[in-house]
PDB file of C-alpha atoms in Angstrom:
ATOM      1  CA  MET A  53      46.956 102.071 102.415  1.00  0.00           C
ATOM      2  CA  THR A  54      50.982 100.832 101.420  1.00  0.00           C
ATOM      3  CA  LEU A  55      53.512  98.243 103.104  1.00  0.00           C
ATOM      4  CA  PHE A  56      56.732  99.892 102.261  1.00  0.00           C
ATOM      5  CA  GLY A  57      60.148  98.212 102.159  1.00  0.00           C
ATOM      6  CA  VAL A  58      62.923 100.857 102.317  1.00  0.00           C
ATOM      7  CA  GLY A  59      66.394 100.665 102.179  1.00  0.00           C
ATOM      8  CA  LEU A  60      68.251 102.402 103.735  1.00  0.00           C
ATOM      9  CA  GLY A  61      71.748 102.123 102.842  1.00  0.00           C
ATOM     10  CA  PRO A  62      75.141 101.178 104.183  1.00  0.00           C
ATOM     11  CA  GLY A  63      74.749 102.345 107.635  1.00  0.00           C
ATOM     12  CA  GLU A  64      75.460 106.765 107.328  1.00  0.00           C
ATOM     13  CA  ALA A  65      71.990 108.388 108.239  1.00  0.00           C
ATOM     14  CA  ASP A  66      72.074 111.187 104.836  1.00  0.00           C
ATOM     15  CA  LEU A  67      72.818 108.210 102.774  1.00  0.00           C
ATOM     16  CA  VAL A  68      69.224 107.493 102.258  1.00  0.00           C
ATOM     17  CA  THR A  69      67.244 108.408  99.271  1.00  0.00           C
ATOM     18  CA  VAL A  70      65.335 110.931  98.928  1.00  0.00           C
ATOM     19  CA  ARG A  71      62.861 108.418  98.300  1.00  0.00           C
ATOM     20  CA  GLY A  72      63.324 106.577 101.266  1.00  0.00           C
ATOM     21  CA  LYS A  73      63.447 109.416 103.636  1.00  0.00           C
ATOM     22  CA  GLN A  74      60.151 110.609 101.994  1.00  0.00           C
ATOM     23  CA  VAL A  75      58.170 107.475 102.844  1.00  0.00           C
ATOM     24  CA  LEU A  76      59.656 107.216 105.884  1.00  0.00           C
ATOM     25  CA  GLU A  77      58.608 111.224 107.127  1.00  0.00           C
ATOM     26  CA  ASN A  78      55.204 109.741 105.791  1.00  0.00           C
ATOM     27  CA  ALA A  79      54.937 106.418 107.371  1.00  0.00           C
ATOM     28  CA  ASP A  80      52.019 106.338 109.971  1.00  0.00           C
ATOM     29  CA  VAL A  81      54.638 103.377 112.119  1.00  0.00           C
ATOM     30  CA  VAL A  82      58.516 101.925 110.818  1.00  0.00           C
ATOM     31  CA  TYR A  83      59.160  98.494 111.750  1.00  0.00           C
ATOM     32  CA  SER A  84      63.076  97.372 112.445  1.00  0.00           C
ATOM     33  CA  PRO A  85      64.105  94.214 112.236  1.00  0.00           C
ATOM     34  CA  GLY A  86      67.086  95.329 113.923  1.00  0.00           C
ATOM     35  CA  ARG A  87      69.073  97.535 116.655  1.00  0.00           C
ATOM     36  CA  LEU A  88      71.812  98.900 113.704  1.00  0.00           C
ATOM     37  CA  SER A  89      68.471  99.688 111.131  1.00  0.00           C
ATOM     38  CA  ARG A  90      66.238 101.099 113.757  1.00  0.00           C
ATOM     39  CA  SER A  91      69.080 103.538 114.322  1.00  0.00           C
ATOM     40  CA  VAL A  92      69.399 104.850 110.984  1.00  0.00           C
ATOM     41  CA  ALA A  93      65.665 105.339 110.559  1.00  0.00           C
ATOM     42  CA  LEU A  94      65.460 107.209 113.994  1.00  0.00           C
ATOM     43  CA  GLU A  95      67.527 109.862 112.541  1.00  0.00           C
ATOM     44  CA  HIS A  96      64.150 109.844 110.133  1.00  0.00           C
ATOM     45  CA  VAL A  97      61.333 109.569 112.150  1.00  0.00           C
ATOM     46  CA  ASP A  98      60.555 110.638 115.726  1.00  0.00           C
ATOM     47  CA  GLU A  99      60.800 107.141 118.293  1.00  0.00           C
ATOM     48  CA  SER A 100      57.002 107.452 118.809  1.00  0.00           C
ATOM     49  CA  LYS A 101      56.254 105.857 115.609  1.00  0.00           C
ATOM     50  CA  ILE A 102      58.713 103.040 115.395  1.00  0.00           C
ATOM     51  CA  GLY A 103      57.347  99.920 115.635  1.00  0.00           C
ATOM     52  CA  ASP A 104      58.235  96.941 118.018  1.00  0.00           C
ATOM     53  CA  LEU A 105      58.640  93.452 116.403  1.00  0.00           C
ATOM     54  CA  ASP A 106      60.747  90.786 118.277  1.00  0.00           C
ATOM     55  CA  PHE A 107      63.098  88.387 116.296  1.00  0.00           C
ATOM     56  CA  PRO A 108      64.852  85.814 118.547  1.00  0.00           C
ATOM     57  CA  MET A 109      68.192  84.725 117.873  1.00  0.00           C
ATOM     58  CA  THR A 110      67.947  81.108 116.751  1.00  0.00           C
ATOM     59  CA  LYS A 111      68.830  78.882 113.939  1.00  0.00           C
ATOM     60  CA  ASP A 112      65.820  77.001 114.758  1.00  0.00           C
ATOM     61  CA  GLU A 113      63.821  77.397 110.925  1.00  0.00           C
ATOM     62  CA  GLU A 114      60.568  76.598 112.905  1.00  0.00           C
ATOM     63  CA  LYS A 115      61.163  79.633 115.613  1.00  0.00           C
ATOM     64  CA  LEU A 116      62.005  81.946 112.647  1.00  0.00           C
ATOM     65  CA  ARG A 117      58.765  80.822 110.706  1.00  0.00           C
ATOM     66  CA  SER A 118      56.960  81.668 113.895  1.00  0.00           C
ATOM     67  CA  ALA A 119      58.733  84.776 114.122  1.00  0.00           C
ATOM     68  CA  TRP A 120      58.062  86.184 110.557  1.00  0.00           C
ATOM     69  CA  LYS A 121      54.220  84.903 111.008  1.00  0.00           C
ATOM     70  CA  GLU A 122      53.823  87.191 114.209  1.00  0.00           C
ATOM     71  CA  ALA A 123      55.579  90.170 112.598  1.00  0.00           C
ATOM     72  CA  ALA A 124      53.342  89.900 109.397  1.00  0.00           C
ATOM     73  CA  ALA A 125      50.562  89.677 111.943  1.00  0.00           C
ATOM     74  CA  GLU A 126      51.511  92.827 113.510  1.00  0.00           C
ATOM     75  CA  ILE A 127      52.402  94.927 110.365  1.00  0.00           C
ATOM     76  CA  ALA A 128      49.086  93.438 107.982  1.00  0.00           C
ATOM     77  CA  PRO A 129      46.161  95.382 109.978  1.00  0.00           C
ATOM     78  CA  ASN A 130      48.418  98.406 109.793  1.00  0.00           C
ATOM     79  CA  ALA A 131      49.200  98.717 106.068  1.00  0.00           C
ATOM     80  CA  ARG A 132      45.445  97.799 105.485  1.00  0.00           C
ATOM     81  CA  GLU A 133      44.639 101.061 107.284  1.00  0.00           C
ATOM     82  CA  GLY A 134      47.386 103.287 106.577  1.00  0.00           C
ATOM     83  CA  ASP A 135      51.270 103.535 104.987  1.00  0.00           C
ATOM     84  CA  VAL A 136      53.695 101.291 107.145  1.00  0.00           C
ATOM     85  CA  ALA A 137      57.574 101.056 106.296  1.00  0.00           C
ATOM     86  CA  PHE A 138      59.911  98.219 106.706  1.00  0.00           C
ATOM     87  CA  VAL A 139      63.536  99.291 107.121  1.00  0.00           C
ATOM     88  CA  THR A 140      66.594  97.669 106.634  1.00  0.00           C
ATOM     89  CA  LEU A 141      69.906  97.840 106.151  1.00  0.00           C
ATOM     90  CA  GLY A 142      71.192  98.390 102.190  1.00  0.00           C
ATOM     91  CA  ASP A 143      68.473  97.419  99.475  1.00  0.00           C
ATOM     92  CA  PRO A 144      65.607  95.296 100.018  1.00  0.00           C
ATOM     93  CA  ASN A 145      66.278  92.935  97.931  1.00  0.00           C
ATOM     94  CA  VAL A 146      69.574  92.599  97.845  1.00  0.00           C
ATOM     95  CA  TYR A 147      70.826  90.489 101.040  1.00  0.00           C
ATOM     96  CA  SER A 148      67.472  91.727 103.439  1.00  0.00           C
ATOM     97  CA  THR A 149      65.781  90.071 105.949  1.00  0.00           C
ATOM     98  CA  PHE A 150      62.897  92.556 104.190  1.00  0.00           C
ATOM     99  CA  GLY A 151      62.305  89.016 101.982  1.00  0.00           C
ATOM    100  CA  HIS A 152      61.264  87.041 104.725  1.00  0.00           C
ATOM    101  CA  LEU A 153      58.819  89.519 105.701  1.00  0.00           C
ATOM    102  CA  ARG A 154      57.662  89.823 102.005  1.00  0.00           C
ATOM    103  CA  ARG A 155      57.400  86.076 101.477  1.00  0.00           C
ATOM    104  CA  THR A 156      54.863  85.584 104.718  1.00  0.00           C
ATOM    105  CA  ILE A 157      52.767  88.840 103.660  1.00  0.00           C
ATOM    106  CA  ASP A 158      52.029  87.464 100.104  1.00  0.00           C
ATOM    107  CA  ALA A 159      51.470  83.636 101.870  1.00  0.00           C
ATOM    108  CA  PHE A 160      49.015  84.852 105.029  1.00  0.00           C
ATOM    109  CA  HIS A 161      47.834  88.594 104.102  1.00  0.00           C
ATOM    110  CA  PRO A 162      47.767  88.769 100.084  1.00  0.00           C
ATOM    111  CA  ASP A 163      45.582  91.946 100.177  1.00  0.00           C
ATOM    112  CA  VAL A 164      48.209  94.138 101.678  1.00  0.00           C
ATOM    113  CA  GLU A 165      49.758  96.098  98.696  1.00  0.00           C
ATOM    114  CA  LEU A 166      53.710  96.464  98.930  1.00  0.00           C
ATOM    115  CA  GLU A 167      55.982  98.216  97.604  1.00  0.00           C
ATOM    116  CA  ILE A 168      60.036  98.236  97.136  1.00  0.00           C
ATOM    117  CA  VAL A 169      61.557 101.748  97.738  1.00  0.00           C
ATOM    118  CA  PRO A 170      65.754 100.484  96.917  1.00  0.00           C
ATOM    119  CA  GLY A 171      68.418 101.651  98.916  1.00  0.00           C
ATOM    120  CA  VAL A 172      72.371 102.420  98.424  1.00  0.00           C
ATOM    121  CA  SER A 173      73.821  98.598  98.823  1.00  0.00           C
ATOM    122  CA  ALA A 174      77.486  97.580  99.930  1.00  0.00           C
ATOM    123  CA  VAL A 175      77.228  96.160  96.291  1.00  0.00           C
ATOM    124  CA  THR A 176      78.147  99.098  95.199  1.00  0.00           C
ATOM    125  CA  ALA A 177      79.052 101.096  98.138  1.00  0.00           C
ATOM    126  CA  PHE A 178      82.302  98.972  98.177  1.00  0.00           C
ATOM    127  CA  ALA A 179      84.211 100.468  95.434  1.00  0.00           C
ATOM    128  CA  THR A 180      84.186 104.455  96.595  1.00  0.00           C
ATOM    129  CA  ALA A 181      84.635 103.298 100.104  1.00  0.00           C
ATOM    130  CA  MET A 182      87.729 100.898  98.608  1.00  0.00           C
ATOM    131  CA  GLY A 183      88.467 103.361  96.150  1.00  0.00           C
ATOM    132  CA  VAL A 184      88.484 100.671  93.374  1.00  0.00           C
ATOM    133  CA  GLU A 185      86.938 100.784  89.902  1.00  0.00           C
ATOM    134  CA  ILE A 186      84.904  98.577  87.942  1.00  0.00           C
ATOM    135  CA  GLU A 187      85.184  99.140  84.302  1.00  0.00           C
ATOM    136  CA  ALA A 188      83.081  98.988  81.807  1.00  0.00           C
ATOM    137  CA  GLY A 189      83.256  95.394  80.445  1.00  0.00           C
ATOM    138  CA  ALA A 190      84.219  93.753  83.724  1.00  0.00           C
ATOM    139  CA  GLY A 191      82.631  90.684  85.259  1.00  0.00           C
ATOM    140  CA  LEU A 192      81.827  90.785  88.890  1.00  0.00           C
ATOM    141  CA  SER A 193      80.186  88.549  90.663  1.00  0.00           C
ATOM    142  CA  LEU A 194      78.396  88.299  94.380  1.00  0.00           C
ATOM    143  CA  ARG A 195      79.415  85.345  96.432  1.00  0.00           C
ATOM    144  CA  GLU A 196      78.861  83.851  99.817  1.00  0.00           C
ATOM    145  CA  ALA A 197      82.059  83.432 102.475  1.00  0.00           C
ATOM    146  CA  ALA A 198      80.895  82.616 105.383  1.00  0.00           C
ATOM    147  CA  ASN A 199      83.025  80.547 108.269  1.00  0.00           C
ATOM    148  CA  GLY A 200      85.998  80.831 106.161  1.00  0.00           C
ATOM    149  CA  HIS A 201      85.018  79.668 103.173  1.00  0.00           C
ATOM    150  CA  SER A 202      86.559  80.622  99.586  1.00  0.00           C
ATOM    151  CA  PRO A 203      84.621  80.844  96.725  1.00  0.00           C
ATOM    152  CA  THR A 204      86.938  81.290  93.392  1.00  0.00           C
ATOM    153  CA  GLY A 205      86.591  80.932  89.788  1.00  0.00           C
ATOM    154  CA  PRO A 206      85.338  84.641  88.799  1.00  0.00           C
ATOM    155  CA  ASP A 207      87.751  87.110  87.860  1.00  0.00           C
ATOM    156  CA  ARG A 208      86.112  90.042  90.317  1.00  0.00           C
ATOM    157  CA  MET A 209      83.936  88.964  93.489  1.00  0.00           C
ATOM    158  CA  ILE A 210      82.371  90.640  96.055  1.00  0.00           C
ATOM    159  CA  LEU A 211      81.961  88.267  99.079  1.00  0.00           C
ATOM    160  CA  PHE A 212      79.825  88.832 101.961  1.00  0.00           C
ATOM    161  CA  LYS A 213      79.619  87.953 105.315  1.00  0.00           C
ATOM    162  CA  VAL A 214      83.599  87.707 105.433  1.00  0.00           C
ATOM    163  CA  THR A 215      83.520  85.960 109.716  1.00  0.00           C
ATOM    164  CA  ASP A 216      86.969  84.256 109.064  1.00  0.00           C
ATOM    165  CA  ALA A 217      88.894  86.665 107.425  1.00  0.00           C
ATOM    166  CA  PRO A 218      92.485  84.451 107.790  1.00  0.00           C
ATOM    167  CA  ALA A 219      90.657  81.634 106.489  1.00  0.00           C
ATOM    168  CA  THR A 220      89.130  83.107 103.786  1.00  0.00           C
ATOM    169  CA  HIS A 221      92.221  84.832 102.563  1.00  0.00           C
ATOM    170  CA  GLU A 222      94.351  81.638 102.257  1.00  0.00           C
ATOM    171  CA  GLY A 223      91.894  80.106 100.120  1.00  0.00           C
ATOM    172  CA  LEU A 224      91.694  82.616  97.873  1.00  0.00           C
ATOM    173  CA  VAL A 225      95.703  83.599  97.864  1.00  0.00           C
ATOM    174  CA  GLU A 226      95.650  79.837  96.593  1.00  0.00           C
ATOM    175  CA  ALA A 227      93.838  80.334  93.591  1.00  0.00           C
ATOM    176  CA  SER A 228      96.002  83.796  92.830  1.00  0.00           C
ATOM    177  CA  TYR A 229      93.392  86.263  93.944  1.00  0.00           C
ATOM    178  CA  ASP A 230      94.644  89.735  95.625  1.00  0.00           C
ATOM    179  CA  VAL A 231      91.794  90.626  98.185  1.00  0.00           C
ATOM    180  CA  THR A 232      90.842  93.694  99.597  1.00  0.00           C
ATOM    181  CA  TYR A 233      88.819  93.558 102.866  1.00  0.00           C
ATOM    182  CA  GLY A 234      86.112  96.410 104.511  1.00  0.00           C
ATOM    183  CA  ARG A 235      84.346  96.656 107.274  1.00  0.00           C
ATOM    184  CA  ARG A 236      81.404  98.408 108.226  1.00  0.00           C
ATOM    185  CA  LEU A 237      81.762 100.531 105.209  1.00  0.00           C
ATOM    186  CA  PHE A 238      79.637 103.797 106.111  1.00  0.00           C
ATOM    187  CA  MET A 239      78.650 102.615 108.865  1.00  0.00           C
ATOM    188  CA  GLU A 240      77.951 105.150 112.001  1.00  0.00           C
ATOM    189  CA  GLN A 241      77.843 102.261 114.445  1.00  0.00           C
ATOM    190  CA  GLY A 242      81.254 100.874 114.688  1.00  0.00           C
ATOM    191  CA  GLU A 243      84.912 101.282 113.389  1.00  0.00           C
ATOM    192  CA  THR A 244      84.939 101.342 109.487  1.00  0.00           C
ATOM    193  CA  LEU A 245      88.396  99.592 108.596  1.00  0.00           C
ATOM    194  CA  VAL A 246      90.068  98.531 104.933  1.00  0.00           C
ATOM    195  CA  THR A 247      92.900  96.707 104.781  1.00  0.00           C
ATOM    196  CA  ASP A 248      94.688  94.017 102.881  1.00  0.00           C
ATOM    197  CA  ASP A 249      95.917  92.247 105.951  1.00  0.00           C
ATOM    198  CA  PRO A 250      93.517  89.460 107.579  1.00  0.00           C
ATOM    199  CA  ALA A 251      94.966  89.659 111.232  1.00  0.00           C
ATOM    200  CA  GLU A 252      93.325  92.944 111.148  1.00  0.00           C
ATOM    201  CA  ILE A 253      89.924  91.684 110.731  1.00  0.00           C
ATOM    202  CA  ASP A 254      90.604  88.352 112.789  1.00  0.00           C
ATOM    203  CA  GLU A 255      87.086  88.371 114.867  1.00  0.00           C
ATOM    204  CA  ARG A 256      84.295  87.854 113.543  1.00  0.00           C
ATOM    205  CA  ASP A 257      81.486  90.381 112.166  1.00  0.00           C
ATOM    206  CA  TYR A 258      78.820  90.611 110.604  1.00  0.00           C
ATOM    207  CA  TYR A 259      79.563  93.455 108.262  1.00  0.00           C
ATOM    208  CA  THR A 260      82.541  92.717 106.271  1.00  0.00           C
ATOM    209  CA  LEU A 261      83.272  92.373 103.174  1.00  0.00           C
ATOM    210  CA  ALA A 262      85.815  91.875 100.636  1.00  0.00           C
ATOM    211  CA  TYR A 263      87.014  92.463  97.040  1.00  0.00           C
ATOM    212  CA  ALA A 264      88.579  90.070  95.113  1.00  0.00           C
ATOM    213  CA  VAL A 265      90.121  89.971  92.230  1.00  0.00           C
ATOM    214  CA  LYS A 266      92.873  87.655  90.219  1.00  0.00           C
ATOM    215  CA  GLU A 267      96.820  88.210  90.016  1.00  0.00           C
ATOM    216  CA  ASP A 268      97.987  90.458  87.026  1.00  0.00           C
ATOM    217  CA  LEU A 269      94.135  91.230  85.543  1.00  0.00           C
ATOM    218  CA  GLU A 270      93.831  94.606  82.880  1.00  0.00           C
ATOM    219  CA  VAL A 271      91.289  95.868  81.649  1.00  0.00           C
ATOM    220  CA  GLU A 272      92.231  98.650  79.070  1.00  0.00           C
ATOM    221  CA  GLN A 273      89.814 101.247  78.463  1.00  0.00           C
ATOM    222  CA  ALA A 274      89.660 103.936  76.230  1.00  0.00           C
ATOM    223  CA  THR A 275      90.237 106.985  77.893  1.00  0.00           C
ATOM    224  CA  ALA A 276      93.529 104.688  79.692  1.00  0.00           C
ATOM    225  CA  ALA A 277      95.265 106.469  77.095  1.00  0.00           C
ATOM    226  CA  PHE A 278      94.929 109.924  78.157  1.00  0.00           C
ATOM    227  CA  GLN A 279      97.587 108.439  81.443  1.00  0.00           C
ATOM    228  CA  GLN A 280     100.570 107.971  78.374  1.00  0.00           C
ATOM    229  CA  GLU A 281      99.818 111.470  76.799  1.00  0.00           C
ATOM    230  CA  GLY A 282     100.174 113.079  80.435  1.00  0.00           C
ATOM    231  CA  ASN A 283     102.969 110.865  80.752  1.00  0.00           C
ATOM    232  CA  GLY A 284     104.541 112.420  77.225  1.00  0.00           C
ATOM    233  CA  THR A 285     104.602 109.921  75.377  1.00  0.00           C
ATOM    234  CA  GLU A 286     102.339 109.416  71.959  1.00  0.00           C
ATOM    235  CA  ASP A 287      99.268 110.048  71.411  1.00  0.00           C
ATOM    236  CA  ALA A 288      97.336 106.684  70.834  1.00  0.00           C
ATOM    237  CA  SER A 289      94.442 108.377  69.246  1.00  0.00           C
ATOM    238  CA  SER A 290      97.059 108.423  66.372  1.00  0.00           C
ATOM    239  CA  GLU A 291      97.706 104.322  65.859  1.00  0.00           C
ATOM    240  CA  ASP A 292      95.317 102.631  63.515  1.00  0.00           C
ATOM    241  CA  ASP A 293      91.489 102.677  65.481  1.00  0.00           C
ATOM    242  CA  SER A 294      91.697  99.272  64.768  1.00  0.00           C
ATOM    243  CA  THR A 295      91.108  96.348  67.124  1.00  0.00           C
ATOM    244  CA  THR A 296      93.098  92.989  66.491  1.00  0.00           C
ATOM    245  CA  SER A 297      90.963  91.747  65.014  1.00  0.00           C
ATOM    246  CA  GLY A 298      90.835  94.630  62.211  1.00  0.00           C
ATOM    247  CA  GLU A 299      86.814  95.869  63.947  1.00  0.00           C
ATOM    248  CA  PRO A 300      86.792  99.611  64.421  1.00  0.00           C
ATOM    249  CA  VAL A 301      86.197 101.533  67.498  1.00  0.00           C
ATOM    250  CA  ALA A 302      84.507 104.306  67.535  1.00  0.00           C
ATOM    251  CA  ASP A 303      86.297 106.748  70.445  1.00  0.00           C
ATOM    252  CA  GLY A 304      89.845 104.875  69.459  1.00  0.00           C
ATOM    253  CA  GLY A 305      90.297 102.198  72.186  1.00  0.00           C
ATOM    254  CA  GLU A 306      90.744  98.893  72.631  1.00  0.00           C
ATOM    255  CA  VAL A 307      88.143  96.337  72.849  1.00  0.00           C
ATOM    256  CA  VAL A 308      88.638  93.699  75.424  1.00  0.00           C
ATOM    257  CA  VAL A 309      86.911  90.588  76.176  1.00  0.00           C
ATOM    258  CA  GLU A 310      86.511  89.588  79.226  1.00  0.00           C
ATOM    259  CA  GLU A 311      83.219  86.878  80.471  1.00  0.00           C
ATOM    260  CA  MET A 312      80.653  88.294  82.472  1.00  0.00           C
ATOM    261  CA  ALA A 313      80.970  86.274  85.817  1.00  0.00           C
ATOM    262  CA  GLU A 314      76.698  84.831  86.954  1.00  0.00           C
ATOM    263  CA  GLY A 315      75.822  86.298  90.656  1.00  0.00           C
ATOM    264  CA  CYS A 316      74.568  84.531  93.734  1.00  0.00           C
ATOM    265  CA  ALA A 317      72.595  85.662  95.590  1.00  0.00           C
ATOM    266  CA  HIS A 318      72.202  82.952  99.037  1.00  0.00           C
ATOM    267  CA  GLY A 319      71.383  83.900 102.521  1.00  0.00           C
ATOM    268  CA  ASP A 320      70.459  87.120 104.284  1.00  0.00           C
ATOM    269  CA  CYS A 321      73.229  89.282 105.931  1.00  0.00           C
ATOM    270  CA  GLY A 322      71.095  92.486 106.598  1.00  0.00           C
ATOM    271  CA  GLY A 323      71.156  94.330 103.198  1.00  0.00           C
ATOM    272  CA  HIS A 324      74.814  95.321 103.993  1.00  0.00           C
TER     273      HIS A 324
END
């Protein structure tokens, strides 16, 4: 008998993993912390299996702790008697409300078995939606940019919760970043938008992220030589297969040393 934390992915019902779908179909009760995750879950389970939980819209920590204790008290008995799922958008361990439930269950109902089913997070889905490639060897950092905050430092960043794009954009441009914004990527609820113009997304929306990369940043890959061949230039493989330091490279490419940025994860944003 288990409580499953199930990641539903970025929002489209067919991006739920096979494992996640199986857990939802076999669960006795499926709980959701919000309207959007509930709508995705309903694509896989009947509404009669959905459990009701009430979470207040407040920043009052005492009220929030009380709400999570009540939620845990509701879920724990069902998880002892059968299989229960708690669903979130994205991944349960990445910017997710599931962390609150896990900590509350651990504190007050430690006998409840718990298992996490990972989901497709916006951390990875953004690259496909925006047509971005994060090359091997590239550093990538996760930051939060709520209320106009403009984190800087790493060469490449994914910024979550961009609720004031114009203010965030101003700080990033001053720090020599090129920025692309994505709103409600792979979400069936609301309009999906990808743009480099912050004025197009100046209204607040919790499900907005940005990809910021230092201007003129390049990471040369071995297979980049194929593009040169296709353009009729000299075959790069005919040149000396070595790095500037004289060390051989097995695949004929160039070794590029780039600092790996350390990630950061503060706060929750519904797993998206």
